[in-house]
Amino acid sequence: MVKKIAVLVSGGGSNLQSIIDNMDTMNGEVTLVVSNRKNAYGLQRAMDANIEAVHISKDDQALIALLQEREIDLVVLAGYLAILSDEFISAFPNRIINIHPSLIPSFCGHGAYGIHVHEMALQRGVKVTGATVHFVSEVVDGGPIIIQEVCQIGDLKYASDIQERVLEIEHRILPKAIKLFCEDKLKVHQERVTIL
Ligand code: GAR
């Protein structure tokens, strides 16, 4: 059975675009895009791809109801910059995937999102950074890790340059993780993910 995927976005939606562009390689289809921000460009990207696009601002119950009504198998957080309620998370156990722009457990948790993550990495002077795809649990950025990929920071001087380098990784590993999920190849046991 082809899996039905909902993607939640708050902003530009370049990760959403990478999923849409790789959809023909997956046993899954993005059937719904939801944003908590009305003007998120991600909603436009969805409409351009003939995908249902919905704006729901902070109302997790309405969101749960919509996702259940649409019989969504997998929820992907692709730059969704709102914290989901425990009720939401327990409605989709090990069926929510998030992309985070650092090597978790570095530079994650409350307040670590978007460009701020790269500012933190620059400030700390780390030599490498990267991106992480993980399942979402009740602990912010604390769920089982699916894929991580590293890149060098080298002599990059601006957070925006690091962001660009990390986004290249994100656009590769997020579709890859979704593809694995859709093929039932991700097994979670004791907080660890095994790729079958
Ligand atoms: C991405 O870098 C994503 O990893 C990050 O927001 C950006 C969204 O970009 N997410 C977080 O920081 C979550 N804590 P996009 O809208 O172009 O996909």
CSV table of C-alpha atoms and ligand atoms in Angstrom, one decimal:
chain,number,residue,atom,x,y,z
A,1,MET,CA,0.0,0.0,0.0
A,2,VAL,CA,1.3,3.5,-0.9
A,3,LYS,CA,1.7,5.5,2.3
A,4,LYS,CA,0.0,8.8,2.7
A,5,ILE,CA,2.3,11.5,3.9
A,6,ALA,CA,1.4,14.9,5.5
A,7,VAL,CA,4.2,17.5,5.6
A,8,LEU,CA,4.1,20.3,8.2
A,9,VAL,CA,5.9,23.5,7.4
A,10,SER,CA,6.3,27.0,8.8
A,11,GLY,CA,8.4,28.8,6.2
A,12,GLY,CA,10.1,28.5,2.8
A,13,GLY,CA,9.6,24.8,2.5
A,14,SER,CA,12.8,23.9,0.6
A,15,ASN,CA,12.7,20.5,2.4
A,16,LEU,CA,9.1,20.0,1.4
A,17,GLN,CA,10.3,20.7,-2.2
A,18,SER,CA,13.0,18.0,-1.9
A,19,ILE,CA,10.3,15.5,-0.8
A,20,ILE,CA,8.0,16.4,-3.7
A,21,ASP,CA,10.9,16.2,-6.2
A,22,ASN,CA,11.8,12.7,-4.9
A,23,MET,CA,8.3,11.4,-4.6
A,24,ASP,CA,8.5,9.2,-7.7
A,25,THR,CA,11.2,7.1,-6.0
A,26,MET,CA,9.1,6.4,-2.9
A,27,ASN,CA,6.3,4.1,-2.0
A,28,GLY,CA,4.6,7.1,-0.6
A,29,GLU,CA,2.7,10.2,-1.7
A,30,VAL,CA,2.4,13.7,-0.1
A,31,THR,CA,-1.3,14.2,0.0
A,32,LEU,CA,-1.5,17.1,2.5
A,33,VAL,CA,0.7,20.1,3.5
A,34,VAL,CA,-0.2,22.0,6.6
A,35,SER,CA,1.3,25.3,7.8
A,36,ASN,CA,0.9,27.1,11.1
A,37,ARG,CA,1.7,30.3,9.2
A,38,LYS,CA,-0.7,31.6,6.7
A,39,ASN,CA,1.9,33.2,4.4
A,40,ALA,CA,4.4,30.3,4.4
A,41,TYR,CA,5.8,29.8,0.9
A,42,GLY,CA,5.6,26.1,1.6
A,43,LEU,CA,1.8,26.3,1.1
A,44,GLN,CA,2.4,27.8,-2.3
A,45,ARG,CA,4.8,25.0,-3.2
A,46,ALA,CA,2.1,22.5,-2.3
A,47,MET,CA,-0.5,24.2,-4.4
A,48,ASP,CA,1.9,24.3,-7.3
A,49,ALA,CA,2.3,20.5,-7.0
A,50,ASN,CA,-1.5,20.1,-6.8
A,51,ILE,CA,-1.3,19.0,-3.1
A,52,GLU,CA,-4.0,20.0,-0.6
A,53,ALA,CA,-2.6,22.9,1.4
A,54,VAL,CA,-4.1,24.0,4.7
A,55,HIS,CA,-3.4,26.7,7.2
A,56,ILE,CA,-4.0,25.7,10.9
A,57,SER,CA,-2.5,28.0,13.5
A,58,LYS,CA,-1.8,26.6,16.9
A,59,ASP,CA,-4.7,24.1,17.3
A,60,ASP,CA,-3.3,20.6,17.7
A,61,GLN,CA,-6.8,19.1,18.1
A,62,ALA,CA,-7.9,20.4,14.7
A,63,LEU,CA,-4.6,19.2,13.2
A,64,ILE,CA,-5.0,15.6,14.7
A,65,ALA,CA,-8.6,15.5,13.4
A,66,LEU,CA,-7.6,16.6,9.9
A,67,LEU,CA,-4.7,14.1,9.7
A,68,GLN,CA,-6.9,11.2,10.9
A,69,GLU,CA,-9.6,12.2,8.5
A,70,ARG,CA,-7.1,12.1,5.6
A,71,GLU,CA,-5.8,8.7,6.9
A,72,ILE,CA,-2.2,9.9,7.0
A,73,ASP,CA,0.4,7.2,7.7
A,74,LEU,CA,3.4,9.5,8.2
A,75,VAL,CA,3.7,13.0,9.4
A,76,VAL,CA,6.9,14.9,8.4
A,77,LEU,CA,8.0,18.0,10.1
A,78,ALA,CA,10.0,20.0,7.5
A,79,GLY,CA,10.9,23.2,9.1
A,80,TYR,CA,7.7,23.2,11.3
A,81,LEU,CA,8.7,25.7,14.0
A,82,ALA,CA,6.1,25.0,16.6
A,83,ILE,CA,6.2,22.6,19.5
A,84,LEU,CA,3.6,19.8,19.1
A,85,SER,CA,1.5,18.8,22.1
A,86,ASP,CA,2.0,15.4,23.8
A,87,GLU,CA,-1.5,14.6,22.7
A,88,PHE,CA,-0.5,15.1,19.1
A,89,ILE,CA,2.7,13.0,19.5
A,90,SER,CA,0.9,10.1,21.1
A,91,ALA,CA,-1.7,10.1,18.4
A,92,PHE,CA,1.1,9.1,15.9
A,93,PRO,CA,3.6,7.0,17.8
A,94,ASN,CA,6.8,6.5,15.7
A,95,ARG,CA,5.0,8.0,12.8
A,96,ILE,CA,6.3,11.5,13.0
A,97,ILE,CA,9.7,12.4,11.5
A,98,ASN,CA,11.6,15.6,12.0
A,99,ILE,CA,14.6,17.2,10.2
A,100,HIS,CA,17.0,19.2,12.4
A,101,PRO,CA,19.9,21.2,11.1
A,102,SER,CA,22.6,20.0,13.4
A,103,LEU,CA,24.1,16.8,14.7
A,104,ILE,CA,21.8,16.0,17.6
A,105,PRO,CA,22.4,16.2,20.6
A,106,SER,CA,24.4,19.3,19.8
A,107,PHE,CA,22.5,22.6,19.2
A,108,CYS,CA,19.0,21.3,19.7
A,109,GLY,CA,16.0,21.6,22.1
A,110,HIS,CA,14.0,24.7,22.9
A,111,GLY,CA,15.2,27.9,21.1
A,112,ALA,CA,17.4,25.9,18.6
A,113,TYR,CA,15.7,26.3,15.3
A,114,GLY,CA,16.5,27.6,11.8
A,115,ILE,CA,19.4,30.0,11.4
A,116,HIS,CA,19.9,30.2,15.2
A,117,VAL,CA,21.2,26.6,15.2
A,118,HIS,CA,24.0,27.6,12.8
A,119,GLU,CA,24.8,30.8,14.8
A,120,MET,CA,25.2,28.5,17.9
A,121,ALA,CA,27.6,26.2,16.0
A,122,LEU,CA,29.6,29.2,14.7
A,123,GLN,CA,29.8,30.7,18.2
A,124,ARG,CA,30.9,27.4,19.7
A,125,GLY,CA,33.6,27.0,17.1
A,126,VAL,CA,32.8,23.4,16.2
A,127,LYS,CA,34.7,22.1,13.2
A,128,VAL,CA,31.9,19.9,11.9
A,129,THR,CA,28.2,20.1,11.8
A,130,GLY,CA,25.5,18.4,9.9
A,131,ALA,CA,21.8,17.4,9.9
A,132,THR,CA,19.7,14.8,11.7
A,133,VAL,CA,16.5,13.0,10.8
A,134,HIS,CA,14.7,11.5,13.8
A,135,PHE,CA,11.4,10.2,15.0
A,136,VAL,CA,9.6,12.6,17.2
A,137,SER,CA,9.0,11.8,20.9
A,138,GLU,CA,7.7,13.9,23.8
A,139,VAL,CA,11.3,15.1,24.4
A,140,VAL,CA,12.1,18.1,22.1
A,141,ASP,CA,14.6,16.8,19.5
A,142,GLY,CA,15.1,13.7,21.7
A,143,GLY,CA,13.5,10.9,19.7
A,144,PRO,CA,15.2,8.0,18.1
A,145,ILE,CA,17.7,9.0,15.4
A,146,ILE,CA,17.3,7.7,11.9
A,147,ILE,CA,20.0,9.3,9.7
A,148,GLN,CA,22.8,11.8,10.4
A,149,GLU,CA,25.3,13.3,8.0
A,150,VAL,CA,28.3,15.4,8.7
A,151,CYS,CA,29.9,18.4,6.9
A,152,GLN,CA,33.0,20.4,7.6
A,153,ILE,CA,32.6,24.0,8.7
A,154,GLY,CA,36.2,24.8,7.5
A,155,ASP,CA,36.7,28.5,7.1
A,156,LEU,CA,33.0,29.5,6.7
A,157,LYS,CA,32.4,32.8,8.5
A,158,TYR,CA,28.7,33.3,8.3
A,159,ALA,CA,25.8,31.3,9.7
A,160,SER,CA,24.0,31.6,6.4
A,161,ASP,CA,26.9,29.9,4.6
A,162,ILE,CA,26.7,27.0,7.1
A,163,GLN,CA,23.0,26.9,6.6
A,164,GLU,CA,23.4,26.5,2.9
A,165,ARG,CA,25.9,23.7,3.3
A,166,VAL,CA,23.7,21.9,5.8
A,167,LEU,CA,20.5,22.3,3.7
A,168,GLU,CA,22.3,20.4,0.9
A,169,ILE,CA,22.5,17.4,3.3
A,170,GLU,CA,18.9,17.9,4.5
A,171,HIS,CA,17.6,17.7,1.0
A,172,ARG,CA,19.2,14.4,0.6
A,173,ILE,CA,18.7,12.6,3.9
A,174,LEU,CA,15.0,13.6,4.6
A,175,PRO,CA,13.7,12.0,1.4
A,176,LYS,CA,16.0,9.0,2.0
A,177,ALA,CA,14.5,8.5,5.5
A,178,ILE,CA,10.9,8.9,4.2
A,179,LYS,CA,11.6,6.3,1.5
A,180,LEU,CA,12.9,3.9,4.1
A,181,PHE,CA,9.8,4.5,6.3
A,182,CYS,CA,7.5,3.9,3.3
A,183,GLU,CA,9.2,0.6,2.6
A,184,ASP,CA,8.8,-0.5,6.3
A,185,LYS,CA,12.5,-0.6,6.7
A,186,LEU,CA,12.8,1.4,9.9
A,187,LYS,CA,12.6,-0.6,13.1
A,188,VAL,CA,12.6,1.2,16.5
A,189,HIS,CA,13.7,-0.8,19.6
A,190,GLN,CA,14.8,0.7,22.9
A,191,GLU,CA,15.2,4.2,21.5
A,192,ARG,CA,17.4,3.0,18.6
A,193,VAL,CA,16.5,2.8,15.0
A,194,THR,CA,17.7,-0.2,12.9
A,195,ILE,CA,17.6,0.1,9.1
A,196,LEU,CA,16.4,-3.3,7.8
B,1,GAR,C1,15.6,23.6,7.9
B,1,GAR,O1,16.9,23.9,8.0
B,1,GAR,C2,15.2,22.7,9.1
B,1,GAR,O2,16.2,21.8,9.4
B,1,GAR,C3,14.9,23.6,10.2
B,1,GAR,O3,14.3,24.7,9.6
B,1,GAR,C4,14.7,24.9,8.2
B,1,GAR,C5,13.5,25.0,7.3
B,1,GAR,O4,13.9,25.2,6.0
B,1,GAR,N1,14.2,23.0,11.3
B,1,GAR,C6,14.5,23.3,12.6
B,1,GAR,O5,15.3,24.1,12.9
B,1,GAR,C7,13.6,22.4,13.5
B,1,GAR,N2,14.1,22.6,14.9
B,1,GAR,P1,12.9,25.0,4.8
B,1,GAR,O6,11.5,25.7,5.2
B,1,GAR,O7,13.5,25.6,3.6
B,1,GAR,O8,12.7,23.5,4.6
